[in-house]
Amino acid sequence: MTNKLHFPDDTIQQITAHCDSQTLSNLMRVSRKCYNIASPVLFRELVLTKQNARNVFFGLATTPYDARIIKIKPKSKIMAFNVYVSRWLDHWLDRWVGPDIENRYVITYPQADTDEEDEEVNEKDFKSSYQIHSYPTIRSHTRKSKLLTFVRHLTIESIPTRLVSQDLKNCIRLAISSGSQHVPLKNVKTLILKSQAIYDLAVWSSNDEKNQLIHSSTLIHSSTHL
């Protein structure tokens, strides 16, 4: 029989106070006690980039794949409402009767359609994570949501992709609307935007204004022919 060595909590806390991020990540895999002590330290300061964002938020609920690629331009409010209801039903049916759906956790309410993508989507990679693997799960979503509540100091070096940002926004909305105690990033006290992030936001804002102008011009042109 193997004897287990138990360290007091204060000893583990002293160790975690002087560890780098990789060591803290390894400690979280040792035991539940180490996980509970090391995780708040590891996630206290978070640096977010376009490159690491997907891994940082990996485990949170995701938007169904179909909602990401369907592009519809409703011609009336009635059509928009019908599209809304239809997609809402499709997503719920997919969630409850799809393959291995009992383990998968996705955001099922419809998302706003976009006329243009601001990034290239690796369809093969995304489909494999959503359609084949039963991940994320309710447990993974709850676990990662709780970890993200430990963040106190958030530095954004570059803006995450639209898909990652959309998932995070929807997860936060879902948590708030459901009254969850684990709202991602709710305890952030310090937010720092690096120059690249500010530039990314400026580009996004400019593109959004252009899309709004194009959409308005299309509506005006359509109304003149009614």
Short mmCIF file of C-alpha atoms in Angstrom, two decimals:
data_model
loop_
_atom_site.label_atom_id
_atom_site.label_comp_id
_atom_site.label_asym_id
_atom_site.label_seq_id
_atom_site.Cartn_x
_atom_site.Cartn_y
_atom_site.Cartn_z
CA MET A 1 0.00 0.00 0.00
CA THR A 2 1.31 3.43 -0.91
CA ASN A 3 1.45 6.05 1.82
CA LYS A 4 0.06 9.42 0.78
CA LEU A 5 1.85 12.58 1.81
CA HIS A 6 -0.50 15.37 2.88
CA PHE A 7 0.71 18.96 2.97
CA PRO A 8 -1.09 21.58 5.10
CA ASP A 9 -3.03 24.21 3.17
CA ASP A 10 -0.74 27.03 4.27
CA THR A 11 2.29 25.13 2.95
CA ILE A 12 0.66 24.73 -0.47
CA GLN A 13 -0.30 28.40 -0.42
CA GLN A 14 3.31 29.37 0.23
CA ILE A 15 4.41 27.19 -2.68
CA THR A 16 1.85 28.63 -5.10
CA ALA A 17 2.82 32.17 -4.15
CA HIS A 18 6.25 31.64 -5.72
CA CYS A 19 5.33 29.49 -8.76
CA ASP A 20 5.25 30.44 -12.40
CA SER A 21 2.15 29.83 -14.50
CA GLN A 22 3.30 26.46 -15.86
CA THR A 23 4.02 25.13 -12.36
CA LEU A 24 0.65 26.38 -11.12
CA SER A 25 -1.03 24.63 -14.03
CA ASN A 26 0.76 21.40 -13.11
CA LEU A 27 -0.18 21.76 -9.44
CA MET A 28 -3.85 22.01 -10.39
CA ARG A 29 -3.60 18.45 -11.72
CA VAL A 30 -2.13 16.98 -8.52
CA SER A 31 -5.21 16.87 -6.32
CA ARG A 32 -8.48 18.65 -5.65
CA LYS A 33 -6.87 20.54 -2.76
CA CYS A 34 -4.04 21.78 -4.98
CA TYR A 35 -6.55 22.66 -7.68
CA ASN A 36 -8.61 24.79 -5.30
CA ILE A 37 -5.54 26.60 -3.96
CA ALA A 38 -3.58 27.06 -7.19
CA SER A 39 -6.41 28.02 -9.57
CA PRO A 40 -7.20 31.45 -8.03
CA VAL A 41 -3.49 32.30 -8.15
CA LEU A 42 -3.09 31.17 -11.77
CA PHE A 43 -6.16 33.06 -12.99
CA ARG A 44 -5.65 36.20 -10.89
CA GLU A 45 -3.85 37.89 -13.77
CA LEU A 46 -4.92 37.03 -17.32
CA VAL A 47 -3.27 38.15 -20.54
CA LEU A 48 -5.58 37.71 -23.51
CA THR A 49 -4.52 37.66 -27.16
CA LYS A 50 -6.09 36.62 -30.43
CA GLN A 51 -3.80 33.58 -30.44
CA ASN A 52 -4.47 32.26 -26.92
CA ALA A 53 -8.13 33.27 -26.48
CA ARG A 54 -9.56 30.02 -27.80
CA ASN A 55 -7.54 27.98 -25.30
CA VAL A 56 -8.30 30.38 -22.44
CA PHE A 57 -12.05 30.00 -22.93
CA PHE A 58 -11.91 26.35 -24.00
CA GLY A 59 -14.58 24.42 -22.11
CA LEU A 60 -17.24 27.12 -22.13
CA ALA A 61 -20.50 26.53 -23.97
CA THR A 62 -20.30 27.25 -27.70
CA THR A 63 -22.72 28.59 -30.25
CA PRO A 64 -24.12 25.87 -32.57
CA TYR A 65 -22.16 25.69 -35.81
CA ASP A 66 -25.16 26.33 -38.06
CA ALA A 67 -25.81 29.65 -36.34
CA ARG A 68 -22.33 30.79 -37.31
CA ILE A 69 -22.54 30.23 -41.05
CA ILE A 70 -26.19 30.89 -41.99
CA LYS A 71 -26.47 34.38 -43.48
CA ILE A 72 -29.99 35.67 -43.88
CA LYS A 73 -31.12 39.15 -44.85
CA PRO A 74 -34.77 39.42 -43.76
CA LYS A 75 -36.89 41.76 -45.87
CA SER A 76 -39.40 42.42 -43.14
CA LYS A 77 -39.82 42.22 -39.37
CA ILE A 78 -42.26 39.33 -39.82
CA MET A 79 -39.72 37.31 -41.78
CA ALA A 80 -37.06 38.13 -39.18
CA PHE A 81 -39.35 36.86 -36.42
CA ASN A 82 -40.10 33.65 -38.35
CA VAL A 83 -36.40 33.06 -38.87
CA TYR A 84 -35.82 33.67 -35.16
CA VAL A 85 -38.45 31.11 -34.09
CA SER A 86 -37.37 28.54 -36.68
CA ARG A 87 -33.73 28.64 -35.68
CA TRP A 88 -34.58 28.58 -31.99
CA LEU A 89 -36.59 25.36 -32.49
CA ASP A 90 -33.89 23.81 -34.67
CA HIS A 91 -31.24 24.43 -32.04
CA TRP A 92 -33.32 22.93 -29.25
CA LEU A 93 -34.12 19.86 -31.34
CA ASP A 94 -30.45 19.47 -32.19
CA ARG A 95 -29.54 19.76 -28.55
CA TRP A 96 -31.98 17.16 -27.26
CA VAL A 97 -32.14 14.57 -30.05
CA GLY A 98 -28.73 14.89 -31.75
CA PRO A 99 -25.97 12.25 -31.41
CA ASP A 100 -24.32 12.23 -27.97
CA ILE A 101 -26.19 15.43 -27.25
CA GLU A 102 -26.78 14.56 -23.61
CA ASN A 103 -23.13 15.32 -22.84
CA ARG A 104 -22.64 18.35 -25.05
CA TYR A 105 -23.31 21.86 -23.80
CA VAL A 106 -24.09 24.54 -26.36
CA ILE A 107 -25.75 27.93 -26.37
CA THR A 108 -29.05 27.19 -27.99
CA TYR A 109 -30.75 30.53 -28.49
CA PRO A 110 -30.35 32.10 -31.96
CA GLN A 111 -27.60 34.54 -32.73
CA ALA A 112 -27.66 37.68 -34.85
CA ASP A 113 -26.77 37.09 -38.48
CA THR A 114 -23.81 38.89 -40.01
CA ASP A 115 -23.41 39.90 -43.63
CA GLU A 116 -19.64 39.45 -43.62
CA GLU A 117 -17.15 37.45 -41.60
CA ASP A 118 -14.20 39.29 -40.07
CA GLU A 119 -12.03 36.19 -40.10
CA GLU A 120 -11.45 32.93 -41.93
CA VAL A 121 -13.13 30.04 -40.15
CA ASN A 122 -11.42 26.67 -40.15
CA GLU A 123 -14.59 24.70 -40.82
CA LYS A 124 -12.93 21.30 -40.43
CA ASP A 125 -11.46 22.09 -37.02
CA PHE A 126 -14.66 23.62 -35.70
CA LYS A 127 -16.88 20.79 -36.90
CA SER A 128 -14.63 18.20 -35.31
CA SER A 129 -14.82 19.86 -31.90
CA TYR A 130 -18.58 20.42 -32.09
CA GLN A 131 -19.98 17.45 -33.99
CA ILE A 132 -17.70 14.56 -33.02
CA HIS A 133 -16.43 15.18 -29.50
CA SER A 134 -18.93 15.50 -26.65
CA TYR A 135 -17.26 18.67 -25.45
CA PRO A 136 -17.82 21.16 -23.97
CA THR A 137 -19.99 19.63 -21.26
CA ILE A 138 -22.01 21.17 -18.46
CA ARG A 139 -19.22 20.24 -16.04
CA SER A 140 -16.50 21.80 -18.19
CA HIS A 141 -18.59 24.94 -18.67
CA THR A 142 -19.22 25.32 -14.94
CA ARG A 143 -15.58 24.63 -14.10
CA LYS A 144 -14.16 27.16 -16.60
CA SER A 145 -16.79 29.78 -15.68
CA LYS A 146 -15.73 29.54 -12.04
CA LEU A 147 -12.04 29.82 -12.97
CA LEU A 148 -12.73 33.00 -14.94
CA THR A 149 -14.34 34.60 -11.88
CA PHE A 150 -10.89 34.58 -10.25
CA VAL A 151 -9.54 37.08 -12.80
CA ARG A 152 -8.77 40.43 -11.15
CA HIS A 153 -6.27 41.90 -13.60
CA LEU A 154 -7.08 41.55 -17.31
CA THR A 155 -4.68 42.62 -20.04
CA ILE A 156 -5.93 42.48 -23.63
CA GLU A 157 -3.01 42.58 -26.03
CA SER A 158 -5.05 41.87 -29.17
CA ILE A 159 -8.76 41.30 -29.78
CA PRO A 160 -9.93 37.66 -29.97
CA THR A 161 -11.65 36.43 -33.12
CA ARG A 162 -15.32 37.15 -33.67
CA LEU A 163 -16.36 33.56 -32.97
CA VAL A 164 -14.53 33.42 -29.64
CA SER A 165 -15.84 36.86 -28.67
CA GLN A 166 -19.37 35.84 -29.63
CA ASP A 167 -19.21 32.70 -27.50
CA LEU A 168 -17.90 34.61 -24.48
CA LYS A 169 -20.54 37.31 -24.81
CA ASN A 170 -23.30 34.71 -25.03
CA CYS A 171 -21.90 32.78 -22.06
CA ILE A 172 -21.95 35.95 -19.97
CA ARG A 173 -25.51 36.74 -21.06
CA LEU A 174 -26.55 33.18 -20.29
CA ALA A 175 -24.96 33.30 -16.83
CA ILE A 176 -26.55 36.64 -15.94
CA SER A 177 -30.01 35.69 -17.22
CA SER A 178 -29.93 32.37 -15.34
CA GLY A 179 -28.77 33.97 -12.10
CA SER A 180 -25.52 32.01 -12.02
CA GLN A 181 -22.89 32.95 -9.44
CA HIS A 182 -20.13 32.17 -11.92
CA VAL A 183 -20.27 34.99 -14.44
CA PRO A 184 -16.99 34.98 -16.41
CA LEU A 185 -14.73 37.98 -15.73
CA LYS A 186 -17.24 39.59 -13.35
CA ASN A 187 -14.57 40.36 -10.74
CA VAL A 188 -12.10 42.17 -12.99
CA LYS A 189 -10.77 45.25 -11.19
CA THR A 190 -8.06 46.35 -13.63
CA LEU A 191 -8.37 46.34 -17.42
CA ILE A 192 -5.45 47.22 -19.68
CA LEU A 193 -5.79 47.56 -23.46
CA LYS A 194 -2.54 47.35 -25.38
CA SER A 195 -1.95 49.35 -28.56
CA GLN A 196 -2.70 46.38 -30.85
CA ALA A 197 -6.04 45.80 -29.11
CA ILE A 198 -6.98 49.46 -29.52
CA TYR A 199 -6.07 49.27 -33.21
CA ASP A 200 -8.14 46.08 -33.61
CA LEU A 201 -11.14 47.79 -32.01
CA ALA A 202 -10.73 50.80 -34.31
CA VAL A 203 -10.67 48.55 -37.39
CA TRP A 204 -13.69 46.62 -36.16
CA SER A 205 -15.60 49.84 -35.47
CA SER A 206 -14.76 51.18 -38.92
CA ASN A 207 -15.89 47.97 -40.63
CA ASP A 208 -19.08 47.93 -38.59
CA GLU A 209 -19.92 51.50 -39.63
CA LYS A 210 -19.33 50.59 -43.28
CA ASN A 211 -21.63 47.58 -42.98
CA GLN A 212 -24.31 49.73 -41.36
CA LEU A 213 -24.09 52.28 -44.18
CA ILE A 214 -24.28 49.56 -46.83
CA HIS A 215 -27.25 47.96 -45.07
CA SER A 216 -29.04 51.33 -44.78
CA SER A 217 -28.41 52.10 -48.45
CA THR A 218 -29.81 48.70 -49.43
CA LEU A 219 -32.97 49.29 -47.40
CA ILE A 220 -33.47 52.75 -48.93
CA HIS A 221 -32.91 51.37 -52.43
CA SER A 222 -35.39 48.55 -51.79
CA SER A 223 -38.04 50.88 -50.38
CA THR A 224 -37.90 53.14 -53.45
CA HIS A 225 -38.91 50.19 -55.63
CA LEU A 226 -41.92 49.14 -53.55
#
